[in-house]
Coordinates of C-alpha atoms in Angstrom, one line a residue:
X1 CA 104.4 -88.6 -58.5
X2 CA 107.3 -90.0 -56.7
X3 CA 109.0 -93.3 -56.6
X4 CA 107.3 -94.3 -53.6
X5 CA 103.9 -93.2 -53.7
X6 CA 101.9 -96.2 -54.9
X7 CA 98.0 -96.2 -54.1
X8 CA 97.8 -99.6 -53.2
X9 CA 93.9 -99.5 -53.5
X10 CA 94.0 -98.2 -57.2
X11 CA 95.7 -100.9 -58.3
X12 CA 94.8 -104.4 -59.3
X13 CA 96.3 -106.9 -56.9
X14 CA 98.0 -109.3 -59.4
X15 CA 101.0 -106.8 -60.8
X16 CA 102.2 -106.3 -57.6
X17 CA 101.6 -109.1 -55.5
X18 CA 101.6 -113.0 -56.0
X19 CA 98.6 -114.6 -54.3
X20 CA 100.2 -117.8 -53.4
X21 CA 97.5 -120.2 -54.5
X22 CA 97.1 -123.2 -55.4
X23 CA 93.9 -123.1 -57.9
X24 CA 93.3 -120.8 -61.2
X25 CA 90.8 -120.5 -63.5
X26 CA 91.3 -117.8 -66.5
X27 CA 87.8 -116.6 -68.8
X28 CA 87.9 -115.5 -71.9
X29 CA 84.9 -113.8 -72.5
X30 CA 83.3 -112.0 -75.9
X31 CA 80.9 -108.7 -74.9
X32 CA 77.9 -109.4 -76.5
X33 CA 76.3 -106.0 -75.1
X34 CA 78.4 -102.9 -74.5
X35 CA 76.0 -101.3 -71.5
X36 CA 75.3 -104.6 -69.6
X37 CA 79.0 -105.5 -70.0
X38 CA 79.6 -101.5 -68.3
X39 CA 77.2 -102.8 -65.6
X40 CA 78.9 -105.9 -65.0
X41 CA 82.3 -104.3 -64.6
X42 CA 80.9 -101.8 -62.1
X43 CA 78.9 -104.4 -59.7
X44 CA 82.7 -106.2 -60.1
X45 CA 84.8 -103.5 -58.7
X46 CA 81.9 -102.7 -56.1
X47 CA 81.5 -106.4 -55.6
X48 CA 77.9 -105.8 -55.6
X49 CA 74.9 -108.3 -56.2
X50 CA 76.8 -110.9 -54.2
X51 CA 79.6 -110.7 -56.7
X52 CA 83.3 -111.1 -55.7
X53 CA 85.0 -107.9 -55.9
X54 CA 88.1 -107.0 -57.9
X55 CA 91.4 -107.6 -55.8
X56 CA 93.3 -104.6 -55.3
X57 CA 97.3 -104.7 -53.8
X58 CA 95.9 -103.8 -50.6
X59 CA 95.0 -107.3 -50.0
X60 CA 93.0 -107.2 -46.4
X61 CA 93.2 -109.2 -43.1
X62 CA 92.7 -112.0 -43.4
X63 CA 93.9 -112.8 -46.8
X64 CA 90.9 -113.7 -49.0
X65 CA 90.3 -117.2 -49.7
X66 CA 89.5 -116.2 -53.6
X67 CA 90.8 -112.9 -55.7
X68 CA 89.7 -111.8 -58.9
X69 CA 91.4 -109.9 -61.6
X70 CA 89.9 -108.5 -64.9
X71 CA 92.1 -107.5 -68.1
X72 CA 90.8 -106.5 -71.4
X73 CA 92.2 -106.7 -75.2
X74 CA 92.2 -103.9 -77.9
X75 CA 89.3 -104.9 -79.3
X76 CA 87.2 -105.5 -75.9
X77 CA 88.4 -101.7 -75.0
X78 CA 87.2 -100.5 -78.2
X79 CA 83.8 -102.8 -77.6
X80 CA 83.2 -101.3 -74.5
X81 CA 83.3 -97.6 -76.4
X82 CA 87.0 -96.1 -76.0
X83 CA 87.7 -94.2 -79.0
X84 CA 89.9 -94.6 -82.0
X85 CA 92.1 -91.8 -80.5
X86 CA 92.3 -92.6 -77.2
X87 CA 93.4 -96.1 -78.2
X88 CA 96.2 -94.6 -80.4
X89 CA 98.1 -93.8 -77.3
X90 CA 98.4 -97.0 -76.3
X91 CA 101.4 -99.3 -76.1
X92 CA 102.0 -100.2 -80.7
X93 CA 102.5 -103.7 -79.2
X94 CA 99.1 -103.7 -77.6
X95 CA 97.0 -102.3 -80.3
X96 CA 98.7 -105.2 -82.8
X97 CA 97.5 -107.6 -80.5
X98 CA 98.9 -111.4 -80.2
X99 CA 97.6 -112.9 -83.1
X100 CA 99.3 -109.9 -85.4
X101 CA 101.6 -111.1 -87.9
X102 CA 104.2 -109.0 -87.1
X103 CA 103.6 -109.7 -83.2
X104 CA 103.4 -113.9 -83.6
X105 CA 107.1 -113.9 -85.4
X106 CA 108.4 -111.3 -83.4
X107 CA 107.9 -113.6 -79.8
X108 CA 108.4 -116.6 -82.1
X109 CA 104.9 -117.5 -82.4
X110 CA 105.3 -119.4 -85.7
X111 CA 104.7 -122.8 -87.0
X112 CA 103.1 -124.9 -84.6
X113 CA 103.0 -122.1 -82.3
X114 CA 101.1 -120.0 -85.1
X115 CA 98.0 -118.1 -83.9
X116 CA 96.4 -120.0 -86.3
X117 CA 96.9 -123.3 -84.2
X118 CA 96.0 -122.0 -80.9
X119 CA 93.2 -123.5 -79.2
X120 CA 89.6 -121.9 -77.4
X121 CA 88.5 -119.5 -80.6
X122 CA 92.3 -117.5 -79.0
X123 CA 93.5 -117.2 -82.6
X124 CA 90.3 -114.9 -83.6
X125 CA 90.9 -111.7 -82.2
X126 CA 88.0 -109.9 -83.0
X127 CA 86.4 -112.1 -80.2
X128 CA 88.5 -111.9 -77.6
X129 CA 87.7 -108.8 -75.4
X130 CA 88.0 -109.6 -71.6
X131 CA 90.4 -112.1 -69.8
X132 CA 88.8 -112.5 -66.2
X133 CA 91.1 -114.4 -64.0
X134 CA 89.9 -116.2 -60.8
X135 CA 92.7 -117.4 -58.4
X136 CA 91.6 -119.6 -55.2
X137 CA 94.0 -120.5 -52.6
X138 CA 92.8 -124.4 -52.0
X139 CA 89.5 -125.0 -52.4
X140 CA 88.6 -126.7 -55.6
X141 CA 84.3 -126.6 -53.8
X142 CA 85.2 -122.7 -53.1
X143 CA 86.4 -122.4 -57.1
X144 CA 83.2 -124.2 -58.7
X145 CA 80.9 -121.4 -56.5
X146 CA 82.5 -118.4 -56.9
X147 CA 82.2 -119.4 -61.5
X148 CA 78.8 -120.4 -61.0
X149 CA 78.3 -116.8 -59.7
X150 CA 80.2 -115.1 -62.2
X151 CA 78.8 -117.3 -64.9
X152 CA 75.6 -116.4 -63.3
X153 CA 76.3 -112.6 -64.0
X154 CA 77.5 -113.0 -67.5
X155 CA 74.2 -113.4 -68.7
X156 CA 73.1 -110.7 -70.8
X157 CA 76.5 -109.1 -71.2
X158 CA 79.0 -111.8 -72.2
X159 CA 79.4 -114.6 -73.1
X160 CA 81.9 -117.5 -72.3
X161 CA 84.4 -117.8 -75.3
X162 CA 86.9 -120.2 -73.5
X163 CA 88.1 -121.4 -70.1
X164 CA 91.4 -122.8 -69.2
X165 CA 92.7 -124.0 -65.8
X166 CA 95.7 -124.0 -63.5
X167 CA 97.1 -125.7 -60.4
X168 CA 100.1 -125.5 -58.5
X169 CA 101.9 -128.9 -57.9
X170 CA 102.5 -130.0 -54.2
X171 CA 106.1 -130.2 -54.5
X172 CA 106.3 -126.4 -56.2
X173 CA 107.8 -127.3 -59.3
X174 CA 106.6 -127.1 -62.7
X175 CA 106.4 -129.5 -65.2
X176 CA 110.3 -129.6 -66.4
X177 CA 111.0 -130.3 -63.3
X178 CA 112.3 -126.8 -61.7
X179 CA 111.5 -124.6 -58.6
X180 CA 109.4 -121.7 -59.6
X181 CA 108.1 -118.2 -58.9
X182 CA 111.9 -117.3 -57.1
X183 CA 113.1 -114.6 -59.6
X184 CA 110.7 -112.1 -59.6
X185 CA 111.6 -108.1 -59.5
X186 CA 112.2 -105.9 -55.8
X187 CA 110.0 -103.0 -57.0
X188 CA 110.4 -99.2 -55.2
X189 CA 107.5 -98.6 -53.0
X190 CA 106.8 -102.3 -52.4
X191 CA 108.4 -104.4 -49.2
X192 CA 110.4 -106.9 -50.1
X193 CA 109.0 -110.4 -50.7
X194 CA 109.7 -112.1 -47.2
X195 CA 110.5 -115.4 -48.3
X196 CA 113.2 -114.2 -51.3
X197 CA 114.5 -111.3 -48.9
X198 CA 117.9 -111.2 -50.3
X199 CA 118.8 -109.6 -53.4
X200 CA 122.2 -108.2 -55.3
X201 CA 119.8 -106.6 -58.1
X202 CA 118.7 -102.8 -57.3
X203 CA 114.6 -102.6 -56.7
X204 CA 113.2 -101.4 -60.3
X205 CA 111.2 -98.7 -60.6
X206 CA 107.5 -98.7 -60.0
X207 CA 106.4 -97.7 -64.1
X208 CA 108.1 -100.3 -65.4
X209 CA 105.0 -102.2 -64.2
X210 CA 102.7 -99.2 -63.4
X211 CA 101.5 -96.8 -65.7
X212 CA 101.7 -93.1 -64.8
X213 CA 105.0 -93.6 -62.4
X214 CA 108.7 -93.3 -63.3
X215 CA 110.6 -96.1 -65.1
X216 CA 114.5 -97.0 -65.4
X217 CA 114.7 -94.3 -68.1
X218 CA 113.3 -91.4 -65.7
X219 CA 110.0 -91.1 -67.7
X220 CA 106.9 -92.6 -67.8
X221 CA 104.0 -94.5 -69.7
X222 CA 101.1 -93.0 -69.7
X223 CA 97.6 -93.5 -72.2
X224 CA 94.4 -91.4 -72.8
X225 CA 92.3 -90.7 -71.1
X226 CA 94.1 -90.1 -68.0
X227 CA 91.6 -92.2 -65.8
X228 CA 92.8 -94.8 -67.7
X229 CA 96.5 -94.2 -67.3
X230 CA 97.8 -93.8 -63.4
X231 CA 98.2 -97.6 -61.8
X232 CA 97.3 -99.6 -64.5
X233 CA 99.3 -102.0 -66.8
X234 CA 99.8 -104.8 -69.6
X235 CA 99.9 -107.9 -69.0
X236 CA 100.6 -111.1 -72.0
X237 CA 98.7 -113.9 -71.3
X238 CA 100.1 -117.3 -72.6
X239 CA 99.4 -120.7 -72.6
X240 CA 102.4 -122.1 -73.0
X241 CA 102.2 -126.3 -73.8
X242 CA 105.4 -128.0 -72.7
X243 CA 106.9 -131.3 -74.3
X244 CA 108.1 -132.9 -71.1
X245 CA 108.8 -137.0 -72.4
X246 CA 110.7 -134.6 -75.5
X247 CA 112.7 -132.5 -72.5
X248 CA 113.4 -136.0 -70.3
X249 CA 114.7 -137.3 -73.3
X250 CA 116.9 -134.1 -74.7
X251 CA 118.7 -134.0 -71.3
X252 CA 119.7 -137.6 -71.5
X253 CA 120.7 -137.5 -75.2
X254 CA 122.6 -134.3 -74.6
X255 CA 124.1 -135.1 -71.3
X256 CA 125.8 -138.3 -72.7
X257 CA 127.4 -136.1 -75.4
X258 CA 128.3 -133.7 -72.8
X259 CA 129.6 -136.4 -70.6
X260 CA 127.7 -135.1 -67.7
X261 CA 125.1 -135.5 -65.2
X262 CA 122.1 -134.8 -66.2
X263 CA 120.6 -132.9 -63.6
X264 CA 123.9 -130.8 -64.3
X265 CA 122.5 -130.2 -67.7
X266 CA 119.4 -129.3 -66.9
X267 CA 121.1 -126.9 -64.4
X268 CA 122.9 -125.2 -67.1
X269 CA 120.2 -124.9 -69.3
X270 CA 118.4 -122.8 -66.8
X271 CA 120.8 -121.3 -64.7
X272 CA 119.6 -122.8 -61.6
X273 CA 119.7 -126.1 -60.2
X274 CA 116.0 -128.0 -60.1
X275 CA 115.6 -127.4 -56.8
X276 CA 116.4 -123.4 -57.1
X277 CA 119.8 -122.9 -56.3
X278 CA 121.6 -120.7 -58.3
X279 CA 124.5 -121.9 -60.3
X280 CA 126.3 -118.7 -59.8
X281 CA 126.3 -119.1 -55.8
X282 CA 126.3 -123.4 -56.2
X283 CA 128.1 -124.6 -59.0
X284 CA 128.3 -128.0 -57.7
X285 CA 125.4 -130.4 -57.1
X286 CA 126.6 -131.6 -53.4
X287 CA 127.8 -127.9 -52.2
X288 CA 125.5 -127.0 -48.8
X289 CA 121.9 -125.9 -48.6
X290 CA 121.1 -121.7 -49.4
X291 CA 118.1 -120.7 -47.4
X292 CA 115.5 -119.3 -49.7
X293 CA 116.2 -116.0 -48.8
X294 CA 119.5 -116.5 -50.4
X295 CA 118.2 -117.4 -53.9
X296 CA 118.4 -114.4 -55.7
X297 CA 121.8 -112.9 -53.7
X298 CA 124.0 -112.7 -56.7
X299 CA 125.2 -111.8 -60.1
X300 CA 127.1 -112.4 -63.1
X301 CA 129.8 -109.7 -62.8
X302 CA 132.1 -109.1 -59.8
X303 CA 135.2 -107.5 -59.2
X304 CA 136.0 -110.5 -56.4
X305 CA 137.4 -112.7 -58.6
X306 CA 136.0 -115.9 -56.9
X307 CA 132.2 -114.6 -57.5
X308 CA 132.6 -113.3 -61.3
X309 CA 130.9 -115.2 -64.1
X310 CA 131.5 -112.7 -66.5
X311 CA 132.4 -116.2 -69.0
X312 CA 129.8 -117.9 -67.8
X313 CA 132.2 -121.1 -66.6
X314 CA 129.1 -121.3 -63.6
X315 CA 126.2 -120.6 -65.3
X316 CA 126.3 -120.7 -68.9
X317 CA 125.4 -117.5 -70.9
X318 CA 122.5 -119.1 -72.6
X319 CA 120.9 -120.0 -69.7
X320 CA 117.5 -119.3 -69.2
X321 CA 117.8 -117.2 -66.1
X322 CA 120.6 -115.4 -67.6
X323 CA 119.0 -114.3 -70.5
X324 CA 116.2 -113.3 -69.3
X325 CA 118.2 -111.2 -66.7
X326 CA 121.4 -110.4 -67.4
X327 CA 122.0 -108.9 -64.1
X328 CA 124.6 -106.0 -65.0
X329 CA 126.6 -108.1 -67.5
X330 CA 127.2 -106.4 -70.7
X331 CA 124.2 -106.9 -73.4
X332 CA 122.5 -104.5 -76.4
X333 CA 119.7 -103.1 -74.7
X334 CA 119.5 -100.4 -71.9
X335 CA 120.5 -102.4 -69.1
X336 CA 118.3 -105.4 -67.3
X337 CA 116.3 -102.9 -64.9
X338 CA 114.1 -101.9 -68.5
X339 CA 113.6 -105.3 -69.4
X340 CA 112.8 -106.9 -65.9
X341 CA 108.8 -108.6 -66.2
X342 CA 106.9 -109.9 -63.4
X343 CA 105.6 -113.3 -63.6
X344 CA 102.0 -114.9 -62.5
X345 CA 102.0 -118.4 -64.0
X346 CA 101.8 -122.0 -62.8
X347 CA 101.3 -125.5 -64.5
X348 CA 98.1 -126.7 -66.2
X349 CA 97.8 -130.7 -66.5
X350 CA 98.6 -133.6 -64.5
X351 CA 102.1 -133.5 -63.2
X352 CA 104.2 -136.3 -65.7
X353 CA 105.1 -139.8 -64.4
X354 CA 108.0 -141.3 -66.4
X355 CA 106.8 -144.6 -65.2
X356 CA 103.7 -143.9 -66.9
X357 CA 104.2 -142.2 -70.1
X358 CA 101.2 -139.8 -71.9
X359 CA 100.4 -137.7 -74.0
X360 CA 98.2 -135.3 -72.4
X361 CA 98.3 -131.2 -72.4
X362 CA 100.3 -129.8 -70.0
X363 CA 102.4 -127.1 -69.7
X364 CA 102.4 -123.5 -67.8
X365 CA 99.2 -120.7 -68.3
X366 CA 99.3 -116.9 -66.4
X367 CA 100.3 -113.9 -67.4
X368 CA 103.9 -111.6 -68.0
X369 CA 103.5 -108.4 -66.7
X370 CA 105.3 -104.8 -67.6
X371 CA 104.5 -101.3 -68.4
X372 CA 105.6 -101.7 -72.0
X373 CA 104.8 -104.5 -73.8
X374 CA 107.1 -103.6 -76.7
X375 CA 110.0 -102.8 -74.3
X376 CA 109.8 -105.5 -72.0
X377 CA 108.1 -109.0 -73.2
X378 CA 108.6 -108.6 -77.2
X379 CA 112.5 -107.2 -76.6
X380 CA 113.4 -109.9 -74.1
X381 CA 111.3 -112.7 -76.6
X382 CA 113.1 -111.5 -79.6
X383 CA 116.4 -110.3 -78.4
X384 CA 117.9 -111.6 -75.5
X385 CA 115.9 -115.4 -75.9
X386 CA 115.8 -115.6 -80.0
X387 CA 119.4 -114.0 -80.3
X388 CA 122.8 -114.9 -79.1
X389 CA 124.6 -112.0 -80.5
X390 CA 123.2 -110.0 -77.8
X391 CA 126.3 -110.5 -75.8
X392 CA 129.3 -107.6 -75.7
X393 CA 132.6 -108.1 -75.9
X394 CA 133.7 -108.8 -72.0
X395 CA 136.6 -110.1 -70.2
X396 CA 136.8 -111.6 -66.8
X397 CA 139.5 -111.1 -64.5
X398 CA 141.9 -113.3 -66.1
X399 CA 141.9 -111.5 -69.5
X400 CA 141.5 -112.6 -73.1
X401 CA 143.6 -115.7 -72.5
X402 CA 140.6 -116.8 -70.7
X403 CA 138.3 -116.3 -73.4
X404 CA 135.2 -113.8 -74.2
X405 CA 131.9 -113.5 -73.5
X406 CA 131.0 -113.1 -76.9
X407 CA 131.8 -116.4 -77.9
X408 CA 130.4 -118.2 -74.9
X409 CA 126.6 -118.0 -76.1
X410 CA 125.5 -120.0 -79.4
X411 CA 121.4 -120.4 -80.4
X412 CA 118.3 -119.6 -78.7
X413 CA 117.2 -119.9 -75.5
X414 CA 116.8 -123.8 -75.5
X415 CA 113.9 -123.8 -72.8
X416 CA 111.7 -120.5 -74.9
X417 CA 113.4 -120.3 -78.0
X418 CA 112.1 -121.5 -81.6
X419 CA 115.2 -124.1 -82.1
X420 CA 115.3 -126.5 -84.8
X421 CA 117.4 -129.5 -84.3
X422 CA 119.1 -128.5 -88.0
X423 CA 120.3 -125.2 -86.7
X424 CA 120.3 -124.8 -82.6
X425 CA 123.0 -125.0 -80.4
X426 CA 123.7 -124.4 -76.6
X427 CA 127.5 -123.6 -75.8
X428 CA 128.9 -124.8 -72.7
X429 CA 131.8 -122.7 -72.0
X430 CA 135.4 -123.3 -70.8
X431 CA 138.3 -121.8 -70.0
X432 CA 140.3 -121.1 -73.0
X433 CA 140.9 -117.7 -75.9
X434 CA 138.1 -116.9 -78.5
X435 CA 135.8 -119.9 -77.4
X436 CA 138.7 -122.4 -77.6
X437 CA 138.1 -124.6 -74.7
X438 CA 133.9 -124.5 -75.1
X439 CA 132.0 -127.7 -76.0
X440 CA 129.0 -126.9 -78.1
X441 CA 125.7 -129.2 -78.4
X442 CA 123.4 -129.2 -81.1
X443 CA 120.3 -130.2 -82.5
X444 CA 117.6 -129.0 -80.3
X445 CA 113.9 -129.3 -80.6
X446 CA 111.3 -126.8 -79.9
X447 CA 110.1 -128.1 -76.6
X448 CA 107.3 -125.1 -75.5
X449 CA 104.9 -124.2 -78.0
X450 CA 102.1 -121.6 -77.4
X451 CA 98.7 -122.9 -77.4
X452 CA 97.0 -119.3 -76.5
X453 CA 97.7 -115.4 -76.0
X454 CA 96.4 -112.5 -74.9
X455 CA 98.1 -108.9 -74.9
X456 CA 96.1 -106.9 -72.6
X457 CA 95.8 -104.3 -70.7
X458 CA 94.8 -103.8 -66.9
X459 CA 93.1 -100.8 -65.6
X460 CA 93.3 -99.6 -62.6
X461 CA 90.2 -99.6 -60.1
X462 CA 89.2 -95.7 -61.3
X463 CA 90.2 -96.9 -64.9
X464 CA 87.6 -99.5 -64.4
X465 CA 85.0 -97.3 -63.0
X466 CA 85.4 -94.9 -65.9
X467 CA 85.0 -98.2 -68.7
X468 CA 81.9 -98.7 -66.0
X469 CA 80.7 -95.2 -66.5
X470 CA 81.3 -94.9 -70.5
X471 CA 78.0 -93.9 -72.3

């Protein structure tokens, strides 16, 4: 199979496309009979009996007004009747699950974050079996007919374990405050996202996202049975809760130690200004406007003196964005191509007023996609964000008298990480040898704590007609 040839209509419309909605509304549903549930998925992909159908990355003319995507756990496959052996060939990850020991302190789902806090029966994974996820461009009326149909259908097959919302704010940001959905990975076969055109970062191979295609290592992932394997995928779901009162007030603790801005601050700590320019490109606050094409046009490392950041004196090391994606600098691991994710999130909650303090939920629900979920989401969870010794040795063009990268990056990831204030520390570098001129702050909360999680798997439209067609 080559790089390029992707069958569009085999495979399910989220891990390759982002809908640009406004409205979401995730299932989580228990099969409560295998052979009506094998009905249901059928009438689904056929979008029979008035049903919507499943949304495939062929999206039509006109774009829908509603798309629906269906993912299912280890224990819903095995519900629905795929065997012991087939599920063996799975990703390990996947077959733990997210409530697994082993998984839960791997991404740093511990404490608070424990499986055993999360909420909508999540933490029981013997009852989690199907994640259906309903996205609706604007129409809250058009959102409340197309569940009553669905819920309709469930009868006799499943039943209705949870459902969590999600709506996109008007201004496009989250609830810290930043720009979203920029940063997301130029993969082979696909055109490139119009409105984030630009790119220094080579397009990634389709099977780091698709089963059945090459990846960045020249192989492939594949599972049994092969209808099940070509053009599918895993995805993590996640509610993740945020503390935003606790962030508002971290930035203006830490700023005023820092003696900075701080909307600086909060740049560093991601890597991006709020309003999505890139430190690398902007390290200033009042330098000019980039177009949004722009966005993603740059790196960490250069040759050209004047662009390389191989110290991190423009974006930190420990940024958010720059642990996530590296972007060619030097890091354990086998490069940022086999550890790029794609991202279908947005906020859940009312957006915060700092004039009128709360405490209600909010925070950011969807779903990280990739082909492994070992290799991509637990590595970049445990390594890259949990870690700071991930970082080689590296110059930039000014030599060691300019300092290291290896001594530029302190703590976790201060936006994802588990940090307790006794031990967590984000390094803001300088100019200087062995770390010399860096100014270090400390005592860091945990400010994002998982409320929910999924790891599941996506089939592709003939892997759902075979679950359909399973005696």
């Amino acid at each position: 199979m080559s790089e390029s040839a992707i069958d569009l209509d085999d495979v399910q419309g989220l891990i390759l496309r982002g809908y640009r909605v406004k409205l979401a509304r995730h299932f989580v549903l228990t099969i409560t009979d295998a052979l009506a549930t094998r009905k249901l998925i059928g009438a689904l992909v056929r979008g029979a009996d008035g049903l919507p159908a499943i949304t495939s990355a062929r999206l039509g003319v006109p774009t829908p007004a509603a798309f629906l995507n269906i993912s299912f756990s280890a224990a819903g496959l095995a519900a629905l009747g795929v065997g012991a052996g087939a599920l063996a060939s799975f990703d390990p990850a996947f077959q733990r699950g997210a409530t697994d020991a082993v998984s839960a302190a791997t991404v740093g789902d511990v404490g608070p974050s424990a499986p055993r806090h999360w909420i909508g029966g999540l933490g029981d994974a013997t009852r989690v079996h199907i994640l259906l996820s309903l996205w609706v461009r604007d129409s809250a009326a058009l959102m409340e007919h197309v569940s009553a149909q669905l819920r309709a259908a469930f009868g006799g097959s499943v039943s209705e374990l949870y459902v969590h919302d999600g709506g996109e704010f008007a201004d496009g940001t989250v609830h810290f405050g930043y720009r979203h959905g920029i940063a997301q990975p130029a993969i082979i076969g696909m055109p490139p996202r119009k409105q984030f055109a630009l790119d220094a970062q080579e397009p990634v191979p389709p099977g780091e996202f698709l089963l059945g295609h090459p990846n960045a290592a020249g192989g492939s992932y594949r599972v049994l049975p092969p209808e099940l394997s070509a053009n599918s995928s895993y995805g993590v779901f996640r509610i993740l809760e945020q503390d935003v009162a606790g962030f508002e007030a971290m930035l203006a603790r830490h700023a005023a130690d820092a003696g900075i801005d701080t909307d600086l601050l909060a740049a560093k700590l991601m890597g991006r200004w709020r309003n999505g320019k890139p430190l690398a490109l902007a390290p200033h606050a009042l330098d000019a406007p980039l177009p949004d094409a722009q966005l993603n046009n740059f790196g960490f490392v250069s040759p050209d003196p004047a662009a390389d950041d191989t110290l991190g004196l423009k974006c930190p090391i420990g940024a958010h964005i720059r642990r996530n994606n590296p972007r060619g600098a030097a890091v354990i691991g086998s490069g940022s191509s086999h550890h790029r994710i794609v991202r279908r999130s947005m906020p859940y909650g009312p957006q915060y007023d700092p004039a009128r303090p709360d405490t209600r939920a909010r925070g950011l629900i969807g779903y990280f996609i990739n082909a492994s979920i070992r290799k991509q989401f637990e590595f970049l969870s445990s390594e890259w964000n949990r870690k700071h010794d991930f970082v080689k040795s590296a110059t930039g063009p000014g030599g060691a008298a300019d300092g290291n990268a290896v001594f530029n990056i302190s703590g976790e990831d201060v936006l994802s990480g588990v940090n307790d204030p006794a031990s967590s520390a984000f390094t803001l570098p300088g100019k200087g040898p062995n770390g010399s001129a860096n100014r270090v702050l400390e005592g860091f909360s945990r400010l994002v704590r998982t409320r929910g999680g999924v790891y599941c798997f996506f089939p592709s439209i003939t892997g759902l007609l075979y679950l359909a067609r399973l005696p």
